[in-house]
PDB file of C-alpha atoms in Angstrom:
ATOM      1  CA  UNK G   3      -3.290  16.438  -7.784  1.00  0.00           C
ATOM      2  CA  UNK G   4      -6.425  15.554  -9.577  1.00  0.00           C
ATOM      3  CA  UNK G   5      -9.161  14.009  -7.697  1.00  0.00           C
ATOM      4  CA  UNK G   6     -10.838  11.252  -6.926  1.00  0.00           C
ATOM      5  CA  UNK G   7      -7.703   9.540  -5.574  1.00  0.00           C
ATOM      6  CA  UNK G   8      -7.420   6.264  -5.725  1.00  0.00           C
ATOM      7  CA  UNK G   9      -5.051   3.787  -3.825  1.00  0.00           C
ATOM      8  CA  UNK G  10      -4.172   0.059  -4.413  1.00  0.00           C
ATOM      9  CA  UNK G  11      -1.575  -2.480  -3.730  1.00  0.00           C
ATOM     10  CA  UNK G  12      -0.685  -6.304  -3.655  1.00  0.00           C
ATOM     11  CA  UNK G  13      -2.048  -7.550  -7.149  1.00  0.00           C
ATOM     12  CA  UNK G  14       0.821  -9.918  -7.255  1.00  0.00           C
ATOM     13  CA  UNK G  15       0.638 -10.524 -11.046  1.00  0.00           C
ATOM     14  CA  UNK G  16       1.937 -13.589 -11.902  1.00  0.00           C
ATOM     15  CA  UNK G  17       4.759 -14.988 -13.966  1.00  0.00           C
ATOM     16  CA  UNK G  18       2.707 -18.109 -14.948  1.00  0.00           C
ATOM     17  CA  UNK G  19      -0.810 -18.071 -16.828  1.00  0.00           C
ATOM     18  CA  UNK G  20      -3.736 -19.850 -15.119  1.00  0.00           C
ATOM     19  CA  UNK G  21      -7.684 -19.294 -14.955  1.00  0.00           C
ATOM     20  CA  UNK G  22      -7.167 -17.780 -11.447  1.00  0.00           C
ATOM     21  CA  UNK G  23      -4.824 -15.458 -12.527  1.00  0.00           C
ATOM     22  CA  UNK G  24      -6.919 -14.450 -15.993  1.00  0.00           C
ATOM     23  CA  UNK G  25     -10.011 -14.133 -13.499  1.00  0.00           C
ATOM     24  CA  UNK G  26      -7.960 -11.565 -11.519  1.00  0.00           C
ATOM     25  CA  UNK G  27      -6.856  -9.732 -13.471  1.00  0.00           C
ATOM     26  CA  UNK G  28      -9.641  -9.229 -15.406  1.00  0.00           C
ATOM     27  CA  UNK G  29     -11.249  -8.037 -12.293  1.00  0.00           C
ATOM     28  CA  UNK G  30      -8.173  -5.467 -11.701  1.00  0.00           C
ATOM     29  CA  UNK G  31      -8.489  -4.515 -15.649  1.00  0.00           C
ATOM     30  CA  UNK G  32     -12.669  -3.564 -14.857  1.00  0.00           C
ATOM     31  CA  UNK G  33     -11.040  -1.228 -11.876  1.00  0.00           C
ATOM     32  CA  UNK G  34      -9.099   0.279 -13.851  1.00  0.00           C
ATOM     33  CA  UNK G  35     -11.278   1.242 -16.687  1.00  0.00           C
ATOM     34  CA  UNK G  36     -13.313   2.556 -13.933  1.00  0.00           C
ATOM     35  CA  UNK G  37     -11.120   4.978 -13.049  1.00  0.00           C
ATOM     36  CA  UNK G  38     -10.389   6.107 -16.490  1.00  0.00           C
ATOM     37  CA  UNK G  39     -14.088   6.800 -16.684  1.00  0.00           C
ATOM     38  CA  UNK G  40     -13.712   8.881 -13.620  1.00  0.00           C
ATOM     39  CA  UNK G  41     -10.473  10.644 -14.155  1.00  0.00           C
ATOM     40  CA  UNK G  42      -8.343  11.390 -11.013  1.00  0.00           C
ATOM     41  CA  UNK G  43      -5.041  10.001  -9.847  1.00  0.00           C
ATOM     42  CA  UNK G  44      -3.976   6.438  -9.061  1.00  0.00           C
ATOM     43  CA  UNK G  45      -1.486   5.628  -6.634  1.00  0.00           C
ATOM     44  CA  UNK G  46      -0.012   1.990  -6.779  1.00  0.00           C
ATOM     45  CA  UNK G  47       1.503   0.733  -3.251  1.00  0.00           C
ATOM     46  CA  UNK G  48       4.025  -2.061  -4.281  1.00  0.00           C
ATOM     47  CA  UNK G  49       3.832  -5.535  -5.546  1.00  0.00           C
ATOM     48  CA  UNK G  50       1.799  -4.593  -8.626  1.00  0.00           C
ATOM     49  CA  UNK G  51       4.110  -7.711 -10.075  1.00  0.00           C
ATOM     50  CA  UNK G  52       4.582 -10.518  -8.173  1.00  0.00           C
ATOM     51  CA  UNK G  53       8.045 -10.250  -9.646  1.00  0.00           C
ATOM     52  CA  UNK G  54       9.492  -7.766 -12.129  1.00  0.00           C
ATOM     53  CA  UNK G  55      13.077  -7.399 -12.642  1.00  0.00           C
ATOM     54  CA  UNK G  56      13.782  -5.001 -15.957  1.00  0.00           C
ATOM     55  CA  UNK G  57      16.671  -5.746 -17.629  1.00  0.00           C
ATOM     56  CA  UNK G  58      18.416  -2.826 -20.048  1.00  0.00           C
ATOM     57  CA  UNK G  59      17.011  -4.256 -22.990  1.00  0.00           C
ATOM     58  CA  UNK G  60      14.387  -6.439 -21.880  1.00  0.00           C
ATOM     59  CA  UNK G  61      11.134  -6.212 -20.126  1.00  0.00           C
ATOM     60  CA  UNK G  62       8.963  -9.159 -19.282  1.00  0.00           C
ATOM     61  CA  UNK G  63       6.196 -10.251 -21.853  1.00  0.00           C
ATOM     62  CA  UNK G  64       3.894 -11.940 -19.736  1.00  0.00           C
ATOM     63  CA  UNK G  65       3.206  -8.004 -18.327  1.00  0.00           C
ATOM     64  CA  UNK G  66       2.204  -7.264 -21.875  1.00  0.00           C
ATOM     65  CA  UNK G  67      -1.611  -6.745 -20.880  1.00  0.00           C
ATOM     66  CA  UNK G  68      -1.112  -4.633 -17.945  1.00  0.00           C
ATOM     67  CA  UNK G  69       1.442  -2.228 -19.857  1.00  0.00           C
ATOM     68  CA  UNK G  70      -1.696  -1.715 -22.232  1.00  0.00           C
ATOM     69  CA  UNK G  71      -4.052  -1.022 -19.524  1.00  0.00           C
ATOM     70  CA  UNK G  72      -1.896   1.584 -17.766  1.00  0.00           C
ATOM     71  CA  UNK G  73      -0.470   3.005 -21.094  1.00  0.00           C
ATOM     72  CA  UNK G  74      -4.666   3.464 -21.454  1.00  0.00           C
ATOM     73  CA  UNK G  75      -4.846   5.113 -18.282  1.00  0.00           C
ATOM     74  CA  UNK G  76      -2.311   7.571 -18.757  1.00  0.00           C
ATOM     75  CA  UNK G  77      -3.671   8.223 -21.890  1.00  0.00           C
ATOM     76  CA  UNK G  78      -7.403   8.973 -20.844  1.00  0.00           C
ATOM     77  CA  UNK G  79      -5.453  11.738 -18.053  1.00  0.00           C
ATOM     78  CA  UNK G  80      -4.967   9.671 -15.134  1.00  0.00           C
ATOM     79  CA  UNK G  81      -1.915  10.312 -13.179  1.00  0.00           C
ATOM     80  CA  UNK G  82      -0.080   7.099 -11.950  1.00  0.00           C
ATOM     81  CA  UNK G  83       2.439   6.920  -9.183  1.00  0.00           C
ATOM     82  CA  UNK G  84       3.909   3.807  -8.933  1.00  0.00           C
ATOM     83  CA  UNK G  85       5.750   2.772  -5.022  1.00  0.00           C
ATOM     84  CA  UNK G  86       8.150  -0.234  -5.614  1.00  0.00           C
ATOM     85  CA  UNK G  87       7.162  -3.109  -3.252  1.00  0.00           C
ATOM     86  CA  UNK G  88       9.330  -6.208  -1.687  1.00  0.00           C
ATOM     87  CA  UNK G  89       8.487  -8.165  -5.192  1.00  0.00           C
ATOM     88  CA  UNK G  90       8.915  -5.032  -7.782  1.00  0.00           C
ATOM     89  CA  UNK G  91      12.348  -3.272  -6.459  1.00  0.00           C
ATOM     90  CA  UNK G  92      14.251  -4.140  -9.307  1.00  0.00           C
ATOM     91  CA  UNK G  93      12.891  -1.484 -12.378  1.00  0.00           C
ATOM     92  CA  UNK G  94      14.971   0.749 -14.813  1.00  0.00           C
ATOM     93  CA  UNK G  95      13.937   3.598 -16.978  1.00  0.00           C
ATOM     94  CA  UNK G  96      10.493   1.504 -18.860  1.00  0.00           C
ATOM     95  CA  UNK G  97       8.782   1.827 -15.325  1.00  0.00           C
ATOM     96  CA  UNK G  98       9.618   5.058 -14.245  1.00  0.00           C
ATOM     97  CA  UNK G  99      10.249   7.294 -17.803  1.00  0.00           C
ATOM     98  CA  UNK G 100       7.374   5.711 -19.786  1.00  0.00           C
ATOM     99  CA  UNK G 101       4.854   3.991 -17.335  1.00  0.00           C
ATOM    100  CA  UNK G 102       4.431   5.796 -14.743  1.00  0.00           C
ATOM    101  CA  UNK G 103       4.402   9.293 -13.862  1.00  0.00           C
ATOM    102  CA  UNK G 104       6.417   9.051 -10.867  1.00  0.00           C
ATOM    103  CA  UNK G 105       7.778   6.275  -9.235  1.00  0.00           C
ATOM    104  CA  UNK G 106       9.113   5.859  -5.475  1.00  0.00           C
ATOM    105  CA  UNK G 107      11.576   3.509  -4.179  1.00  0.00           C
ATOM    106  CA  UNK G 108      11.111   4.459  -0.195  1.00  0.00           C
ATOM    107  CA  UNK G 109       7.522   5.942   1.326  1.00  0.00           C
ATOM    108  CA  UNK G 110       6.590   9.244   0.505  1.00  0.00           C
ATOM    109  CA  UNK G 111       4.466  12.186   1.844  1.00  0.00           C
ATOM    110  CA  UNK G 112       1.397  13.566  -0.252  1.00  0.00           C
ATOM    111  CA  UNK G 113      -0.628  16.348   0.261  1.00  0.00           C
ATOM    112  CA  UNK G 114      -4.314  16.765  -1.471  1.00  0.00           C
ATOM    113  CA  UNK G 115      -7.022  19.262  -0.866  1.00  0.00           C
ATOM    114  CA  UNK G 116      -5.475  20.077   2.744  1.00  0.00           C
ATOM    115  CA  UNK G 117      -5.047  16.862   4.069  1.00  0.00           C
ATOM    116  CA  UNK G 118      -1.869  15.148   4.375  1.00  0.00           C
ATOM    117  CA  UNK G 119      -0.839  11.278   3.256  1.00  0.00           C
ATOM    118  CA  UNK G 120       1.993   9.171   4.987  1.00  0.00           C
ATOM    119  CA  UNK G 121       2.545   6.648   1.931  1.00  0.00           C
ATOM    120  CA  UNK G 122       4.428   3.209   2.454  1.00  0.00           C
ATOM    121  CA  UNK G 123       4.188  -0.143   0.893  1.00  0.00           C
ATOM    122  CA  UNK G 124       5.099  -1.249   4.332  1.00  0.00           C
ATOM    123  CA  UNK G 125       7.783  -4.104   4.122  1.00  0.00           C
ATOM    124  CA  UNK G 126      10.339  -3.994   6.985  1.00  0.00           C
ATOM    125  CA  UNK G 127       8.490  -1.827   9.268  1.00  0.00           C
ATOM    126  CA  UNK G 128       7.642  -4.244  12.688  1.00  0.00           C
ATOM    127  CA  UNK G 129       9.275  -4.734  15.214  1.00  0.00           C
ATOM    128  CA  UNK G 130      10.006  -8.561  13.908  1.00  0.00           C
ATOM    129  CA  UNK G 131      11.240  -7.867  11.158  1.00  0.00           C
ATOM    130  CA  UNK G 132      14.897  -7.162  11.449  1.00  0.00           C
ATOM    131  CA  UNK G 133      16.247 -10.579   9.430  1.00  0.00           C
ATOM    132  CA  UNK G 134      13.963  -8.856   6.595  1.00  0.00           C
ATOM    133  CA  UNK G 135      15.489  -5.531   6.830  1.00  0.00           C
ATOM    134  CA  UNK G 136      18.695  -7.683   6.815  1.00  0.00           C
ATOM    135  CA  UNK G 137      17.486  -8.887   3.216  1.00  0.00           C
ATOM    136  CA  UNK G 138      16.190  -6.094   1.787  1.00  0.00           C
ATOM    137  CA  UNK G 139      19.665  -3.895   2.507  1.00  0.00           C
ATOM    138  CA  UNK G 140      20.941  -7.301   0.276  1.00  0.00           C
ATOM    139  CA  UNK G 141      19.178  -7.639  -2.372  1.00  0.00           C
ATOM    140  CA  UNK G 142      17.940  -3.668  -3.301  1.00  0.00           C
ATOM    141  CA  UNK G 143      21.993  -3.402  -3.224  1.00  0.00           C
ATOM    142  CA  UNK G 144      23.374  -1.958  -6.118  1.00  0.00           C
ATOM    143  CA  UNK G 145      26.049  -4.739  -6.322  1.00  0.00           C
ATOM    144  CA  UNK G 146      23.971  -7.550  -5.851  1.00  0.00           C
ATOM    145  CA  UNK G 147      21.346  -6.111  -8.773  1.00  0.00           C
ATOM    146  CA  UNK G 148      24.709  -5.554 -11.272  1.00  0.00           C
ATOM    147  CA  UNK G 149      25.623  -8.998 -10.815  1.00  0.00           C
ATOM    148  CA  UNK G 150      21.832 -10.637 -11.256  1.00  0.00           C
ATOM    149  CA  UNK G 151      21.050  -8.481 -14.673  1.00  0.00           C
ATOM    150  CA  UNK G 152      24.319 -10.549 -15.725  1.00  0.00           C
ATOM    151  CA  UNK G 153      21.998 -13.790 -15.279  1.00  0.00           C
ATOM    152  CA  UNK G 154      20.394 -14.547 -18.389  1.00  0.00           C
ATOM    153  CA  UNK G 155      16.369 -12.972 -18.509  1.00  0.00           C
ATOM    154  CA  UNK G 156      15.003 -17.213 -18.838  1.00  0.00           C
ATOM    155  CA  UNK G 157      16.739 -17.863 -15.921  1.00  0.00           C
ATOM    156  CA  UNK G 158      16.443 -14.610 -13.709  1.00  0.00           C
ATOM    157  CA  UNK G 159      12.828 -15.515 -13.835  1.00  0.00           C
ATOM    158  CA  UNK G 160      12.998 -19.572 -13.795  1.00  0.00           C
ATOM    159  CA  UNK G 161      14.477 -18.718 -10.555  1.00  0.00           C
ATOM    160  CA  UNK G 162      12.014 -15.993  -9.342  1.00  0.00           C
ATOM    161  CA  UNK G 163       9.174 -18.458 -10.000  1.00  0.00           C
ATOM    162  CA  UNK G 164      10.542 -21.003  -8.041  1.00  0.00           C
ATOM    163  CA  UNK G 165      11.098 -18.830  -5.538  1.00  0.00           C
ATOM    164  CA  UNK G 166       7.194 -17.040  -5.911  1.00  0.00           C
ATOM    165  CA  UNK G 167       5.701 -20.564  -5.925  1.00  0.00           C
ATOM    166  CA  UNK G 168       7.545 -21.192  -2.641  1.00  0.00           C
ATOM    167  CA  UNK G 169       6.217 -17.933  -0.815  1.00  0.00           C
ATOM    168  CA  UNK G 170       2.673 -17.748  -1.748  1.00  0.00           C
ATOM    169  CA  UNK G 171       1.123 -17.556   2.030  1.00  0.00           C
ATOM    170  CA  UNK G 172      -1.264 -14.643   2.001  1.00  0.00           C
ATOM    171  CA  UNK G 173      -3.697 -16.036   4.334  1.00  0.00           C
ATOM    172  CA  UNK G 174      -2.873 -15.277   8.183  1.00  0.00           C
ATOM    173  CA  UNK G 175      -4.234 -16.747  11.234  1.00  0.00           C
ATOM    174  CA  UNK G 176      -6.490 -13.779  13.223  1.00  0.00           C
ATOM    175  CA  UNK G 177      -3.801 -14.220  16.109  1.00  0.00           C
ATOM    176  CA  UNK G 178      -1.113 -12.743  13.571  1.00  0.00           C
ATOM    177  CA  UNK G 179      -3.126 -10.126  11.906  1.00  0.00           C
ATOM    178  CA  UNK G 180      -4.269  -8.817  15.452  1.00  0.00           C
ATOM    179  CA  UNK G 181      -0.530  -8.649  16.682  1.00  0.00           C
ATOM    180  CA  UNK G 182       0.019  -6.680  12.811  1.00  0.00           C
ATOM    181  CA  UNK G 183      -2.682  -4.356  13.129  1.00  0.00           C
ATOM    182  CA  UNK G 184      -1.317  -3.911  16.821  1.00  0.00           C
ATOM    183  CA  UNK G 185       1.700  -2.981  15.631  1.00  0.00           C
ATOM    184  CA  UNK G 186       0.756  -0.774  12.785  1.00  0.00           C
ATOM    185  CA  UNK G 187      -1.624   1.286  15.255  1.00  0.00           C
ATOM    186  CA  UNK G 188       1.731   1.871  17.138  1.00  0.00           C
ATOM    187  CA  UNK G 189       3.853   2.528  13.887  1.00  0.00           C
ATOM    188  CA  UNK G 190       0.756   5.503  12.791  1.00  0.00           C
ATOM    189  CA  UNK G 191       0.129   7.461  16.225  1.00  0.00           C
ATOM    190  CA  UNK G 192       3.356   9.487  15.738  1.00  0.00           C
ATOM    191  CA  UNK G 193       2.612  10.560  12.323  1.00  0.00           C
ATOM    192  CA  UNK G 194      -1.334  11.478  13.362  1.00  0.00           C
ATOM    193  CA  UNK G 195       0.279  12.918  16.104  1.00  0.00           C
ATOM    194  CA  UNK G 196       2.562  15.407  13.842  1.00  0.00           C
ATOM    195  CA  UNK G 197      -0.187  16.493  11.318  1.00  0.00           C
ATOM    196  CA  UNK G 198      -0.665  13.949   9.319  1.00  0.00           C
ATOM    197  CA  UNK G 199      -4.139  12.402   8.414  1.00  0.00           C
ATOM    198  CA  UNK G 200      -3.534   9.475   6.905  1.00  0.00           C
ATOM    199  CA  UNK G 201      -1.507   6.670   6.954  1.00  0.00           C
ATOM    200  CA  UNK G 202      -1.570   3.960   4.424  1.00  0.00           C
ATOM    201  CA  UNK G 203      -0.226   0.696   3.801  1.00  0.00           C
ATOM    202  CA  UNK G 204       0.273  -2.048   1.855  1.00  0.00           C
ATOM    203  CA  UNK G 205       2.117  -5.386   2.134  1.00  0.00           C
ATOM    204  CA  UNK G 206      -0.264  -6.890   4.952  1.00  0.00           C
ATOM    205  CA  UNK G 207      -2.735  -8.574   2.986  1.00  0.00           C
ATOM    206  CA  UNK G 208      -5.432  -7.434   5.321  1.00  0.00           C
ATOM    207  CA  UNK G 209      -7.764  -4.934   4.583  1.00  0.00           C
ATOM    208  CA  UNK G 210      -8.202  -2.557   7.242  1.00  0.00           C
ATOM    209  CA  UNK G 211      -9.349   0.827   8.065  1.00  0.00           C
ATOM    210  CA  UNK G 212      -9.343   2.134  11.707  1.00  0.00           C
ATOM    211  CA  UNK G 213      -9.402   6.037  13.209  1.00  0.00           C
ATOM    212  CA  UNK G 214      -6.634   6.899  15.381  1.00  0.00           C
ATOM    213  CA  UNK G 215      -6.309  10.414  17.546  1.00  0.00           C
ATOM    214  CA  UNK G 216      -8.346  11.905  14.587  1.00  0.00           C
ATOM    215  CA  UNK G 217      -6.279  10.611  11.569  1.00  0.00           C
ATOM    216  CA  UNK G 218      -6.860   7.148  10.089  1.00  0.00           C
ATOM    217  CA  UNK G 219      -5.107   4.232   9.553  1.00  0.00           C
ATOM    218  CA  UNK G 220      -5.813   2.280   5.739  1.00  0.00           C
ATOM    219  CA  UNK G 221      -4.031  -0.939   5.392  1.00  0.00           C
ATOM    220  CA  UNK G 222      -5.428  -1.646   1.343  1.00  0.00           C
ATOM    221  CA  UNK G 223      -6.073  -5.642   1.117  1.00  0.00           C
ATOM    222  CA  UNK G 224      -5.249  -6.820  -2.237  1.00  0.00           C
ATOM    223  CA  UNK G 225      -6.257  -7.547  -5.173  1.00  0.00           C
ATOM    224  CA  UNK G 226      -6.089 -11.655  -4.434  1.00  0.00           C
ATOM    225  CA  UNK G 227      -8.395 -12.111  -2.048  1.00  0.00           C
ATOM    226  CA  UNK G 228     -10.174  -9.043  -1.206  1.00  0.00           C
ATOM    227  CA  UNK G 229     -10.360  -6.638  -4.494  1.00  0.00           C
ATOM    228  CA  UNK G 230      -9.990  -3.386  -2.254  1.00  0.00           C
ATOM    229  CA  UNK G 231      -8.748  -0.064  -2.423  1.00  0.00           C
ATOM    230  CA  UNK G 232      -8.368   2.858  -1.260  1.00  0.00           C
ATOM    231  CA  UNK G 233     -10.960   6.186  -2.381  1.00  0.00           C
ATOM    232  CA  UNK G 234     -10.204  10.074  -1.556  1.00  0.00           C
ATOM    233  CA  UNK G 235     -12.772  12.168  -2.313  1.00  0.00           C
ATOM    234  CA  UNK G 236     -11.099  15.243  -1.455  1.00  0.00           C
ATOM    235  CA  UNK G 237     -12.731  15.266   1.717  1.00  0.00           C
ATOM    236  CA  UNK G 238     -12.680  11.771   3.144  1.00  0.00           C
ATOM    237  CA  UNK G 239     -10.438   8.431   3.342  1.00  0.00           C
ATOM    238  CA  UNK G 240     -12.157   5.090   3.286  1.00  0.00           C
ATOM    239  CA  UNK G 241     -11.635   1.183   1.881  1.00  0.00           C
ATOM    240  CA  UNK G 242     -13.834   0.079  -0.572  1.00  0.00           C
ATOM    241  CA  UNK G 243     -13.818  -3.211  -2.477  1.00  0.00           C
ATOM    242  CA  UNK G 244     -14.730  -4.081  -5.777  1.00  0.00           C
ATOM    243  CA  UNK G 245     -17.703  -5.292  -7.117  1.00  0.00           C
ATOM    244  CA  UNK G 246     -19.214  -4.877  -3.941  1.00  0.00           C
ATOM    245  CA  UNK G 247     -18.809  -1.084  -3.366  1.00  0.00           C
ATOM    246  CA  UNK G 248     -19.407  -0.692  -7.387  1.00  0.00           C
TER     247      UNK G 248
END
């Protein structure tokens, strides 16, 4: 795997148009020209999209710019792996055959220069979340994506703005992102404990790095509020953020 190695997750790009959204993106566009100046390998964490459902013969439009940037990428000799988040599940072959290099729908391991990655967007994974794990057994089931590809594309995603506009709450009281970090801490120790070096996350919306028994623990931000990610230099780990680190 080619280094530097870089990490990111929770971009959320949106169905609708606004300034906002042009301002972040463009932001997440300078990133990644960066690291086509740099070369290396890009892993993506989940919720690139803040919804992307792929039909067989249709792909959404309002992605257009972002297929350019990482068709770009891929063509300067970056590497992209692509790890389907709780907005993003729902790809066929455009995402995995011509996007990305390799795509994951569960976490993954990676190992790079000797040290060894636990990978996971991180959806589903404390101990509260058990109506969620309920949900996501639903709606990443086979049947249930069959029968939505039958809904027509215009109103697959009427329906997945609604439902986007309705669940935009990425900013979390310190109480709740203590108990989080808490329980991620708790959720890493066994892999540190079992050779691994790193663990890193997504999903959170906090960006986080803390050592743990000798490993670390990298929760990645976004690219909303915080413009982080994650850097591997073949030797160390650590979270920087754009435009300040830059």
């Amino acid at each position: 795997m080619d280094l530097p190695v870089y990490f990111i997750s929770d971009a959320h790009l949106a169905i609708q148009s606004s300034e906002e959204e042009h301002q972040k993106q463009q932001r997440l566009f300078q990133f990644f020209h960066h690291v086509a100046h740099t070369g290396g390998t890009l892993f993506i964490l989940g919720d690139l999209f803040d919804f992307y459902f792929e039909y067989p013969h249709v792909i959404p439009k309002m992605y257009f710019q972002i297929y350019h940037e990482l068709f770009h990428l891929k063509s300067k000799g970056v590497a992209l792996h692509f790890m389907v988040g709780n907005h993003d599940y729902w790809f066929q072959d455009f995402i995995s055959d011509r996007l990305f290099d390799k795509t994951y729908t569960d976490n993954t391991i990676a190992e790079v220069n000797g040290k060894k990655f636990y990978l996971t967007h991180g959806d589903g994974i404390l101990s509260w979340d058990r109506g969620y794990q309920l949900l996501k057994m639903i709606i990443r089931n086979p049947v249930f994506i069959w029968l939505y590809r039958w809904v027509h594309p215009t109103i697959g995603y009427s329906i997945a703005n609604w439902i986007s506009k309705k669940g935009q709450h990425y900013e979390h009281s310190d109480e709740y992102n203590e108990r989080v970090l808490s329980e991620l801490e708790a959720f890493t120790k066994p892999y540190i404990a079992n050779g691994f070096d790193y663990v890193i996350t997504g999903h959170y919306h906090q960006a986080t790095e803390k050592m743990i028994n000798g490993g670390k623990l990298l929760i990645l931000g976004d690219w909303i509020q915080y413009f982080s990610y994650g850097y591997f230099n073949g030797n160390d780990l650590s979270l920087k953020f754009w435009e300040t680190d830059e």
